[in-house]
PDB file of C-alpha atoms in Angstrom:
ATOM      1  CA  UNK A   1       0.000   0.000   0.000  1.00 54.00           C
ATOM      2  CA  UNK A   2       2.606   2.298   0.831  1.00 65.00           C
ATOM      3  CA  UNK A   3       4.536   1.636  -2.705  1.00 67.00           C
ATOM      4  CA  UNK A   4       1.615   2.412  -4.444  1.00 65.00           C
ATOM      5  CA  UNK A   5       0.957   6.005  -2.675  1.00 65.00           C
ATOM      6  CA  UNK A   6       4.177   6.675  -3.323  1.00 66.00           C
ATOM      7  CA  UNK A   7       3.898   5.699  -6.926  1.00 66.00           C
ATOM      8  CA  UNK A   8       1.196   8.181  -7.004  1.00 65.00           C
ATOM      9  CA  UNK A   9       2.962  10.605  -5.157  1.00 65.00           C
ATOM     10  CA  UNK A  10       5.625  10.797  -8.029  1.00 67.00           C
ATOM     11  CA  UNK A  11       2.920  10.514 -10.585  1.00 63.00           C
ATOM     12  CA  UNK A  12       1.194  13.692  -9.597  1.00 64.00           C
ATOM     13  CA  UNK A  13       4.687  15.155  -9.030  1.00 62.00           C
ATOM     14  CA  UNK A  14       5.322  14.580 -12.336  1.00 60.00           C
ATOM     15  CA  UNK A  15       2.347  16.179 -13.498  1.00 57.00           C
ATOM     16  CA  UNK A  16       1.988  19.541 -11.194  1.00 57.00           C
ATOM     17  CA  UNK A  17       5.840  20.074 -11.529  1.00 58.00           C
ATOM     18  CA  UNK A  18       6.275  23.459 -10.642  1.00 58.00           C
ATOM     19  CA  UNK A  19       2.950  23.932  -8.804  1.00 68.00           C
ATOM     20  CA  UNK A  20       4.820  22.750  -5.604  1.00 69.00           C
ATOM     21  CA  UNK A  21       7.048  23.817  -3.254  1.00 76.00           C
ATOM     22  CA  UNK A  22      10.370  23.478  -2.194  1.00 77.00           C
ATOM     23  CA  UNK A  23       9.382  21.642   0.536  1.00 81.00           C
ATOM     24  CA  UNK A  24       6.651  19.754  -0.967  1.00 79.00           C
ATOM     25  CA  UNK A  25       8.981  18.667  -3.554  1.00 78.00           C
ATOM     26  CA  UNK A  26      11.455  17.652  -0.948  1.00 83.00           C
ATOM     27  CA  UNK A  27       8.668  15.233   1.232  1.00 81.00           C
ATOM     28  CA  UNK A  28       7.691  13.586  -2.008  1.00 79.00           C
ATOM     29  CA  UNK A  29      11.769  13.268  -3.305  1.00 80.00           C
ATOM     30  CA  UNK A  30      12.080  11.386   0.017  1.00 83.00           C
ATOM     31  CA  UNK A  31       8.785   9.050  -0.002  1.00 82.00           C
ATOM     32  CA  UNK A  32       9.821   8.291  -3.180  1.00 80.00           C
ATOM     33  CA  UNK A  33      13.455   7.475  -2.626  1.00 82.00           C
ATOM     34  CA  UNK A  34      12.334   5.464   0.754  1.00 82.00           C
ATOM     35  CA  UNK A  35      10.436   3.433  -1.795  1.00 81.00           C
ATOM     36  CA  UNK A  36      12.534   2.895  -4.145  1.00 78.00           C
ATOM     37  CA  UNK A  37      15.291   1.796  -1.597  1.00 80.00           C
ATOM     38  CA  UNK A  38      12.973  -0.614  -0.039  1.00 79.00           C
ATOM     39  CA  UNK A  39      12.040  -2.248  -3.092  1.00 76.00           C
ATOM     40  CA  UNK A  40      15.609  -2.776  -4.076  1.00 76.00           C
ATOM     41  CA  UNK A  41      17.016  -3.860  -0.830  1.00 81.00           C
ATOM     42  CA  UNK A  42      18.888  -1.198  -0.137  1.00 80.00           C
ATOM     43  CA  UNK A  43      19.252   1.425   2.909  1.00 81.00           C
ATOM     44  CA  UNK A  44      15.811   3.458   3.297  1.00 79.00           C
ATOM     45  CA  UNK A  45      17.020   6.211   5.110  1.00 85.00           C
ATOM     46  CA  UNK A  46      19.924   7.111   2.503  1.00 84.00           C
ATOM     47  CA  UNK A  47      17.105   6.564  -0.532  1.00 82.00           C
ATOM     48  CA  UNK A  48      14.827   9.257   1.361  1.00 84.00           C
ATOM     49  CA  UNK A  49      17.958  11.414   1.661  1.00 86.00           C
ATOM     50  CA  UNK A  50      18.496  11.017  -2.228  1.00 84.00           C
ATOM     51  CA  UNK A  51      14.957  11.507  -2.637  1.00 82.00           C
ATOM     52  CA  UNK A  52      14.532  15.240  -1.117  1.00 84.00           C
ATOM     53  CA  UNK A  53      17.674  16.255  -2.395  1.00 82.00           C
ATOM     54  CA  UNK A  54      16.305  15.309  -6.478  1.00 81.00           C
ATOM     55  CA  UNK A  55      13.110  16.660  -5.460  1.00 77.00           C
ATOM     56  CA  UNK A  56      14.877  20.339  -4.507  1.00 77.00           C
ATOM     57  CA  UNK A  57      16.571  19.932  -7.574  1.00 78.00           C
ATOM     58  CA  UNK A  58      14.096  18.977 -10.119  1.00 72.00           C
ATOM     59  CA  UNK A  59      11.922  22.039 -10.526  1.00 66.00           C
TER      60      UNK A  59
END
């Protein structure tokens, strides 16, 4: 359930874009990354931290 929120979370991302903020875009970077790194096996915490930073950077 929580992949799938998350998958939506980046979908909608991907369609508001610039409609969010900094720190919106940062909080669904890191849910996202989280995800991502639990899917593959790897360290949550340090996917989350990837996460917010590409979500501060992708604008």
């Amino acid at each position: 359930m929580f992949k799938t929120i998350v998958l939506l979370s980046v979908l909608s991302f991907a369609v508001a874009g610039c409609q969010i903020s900094d720190p919106g875009r940062a909080i669904i970077g890191a849910a996202a990354g989280a995800a991502i790194a639990d899917s593959t096996g790897q360290n949550d915490a340090l996917g989350a931290g990837a996460g917010a930073v590409a979500g501060l950077i992708i604008k």
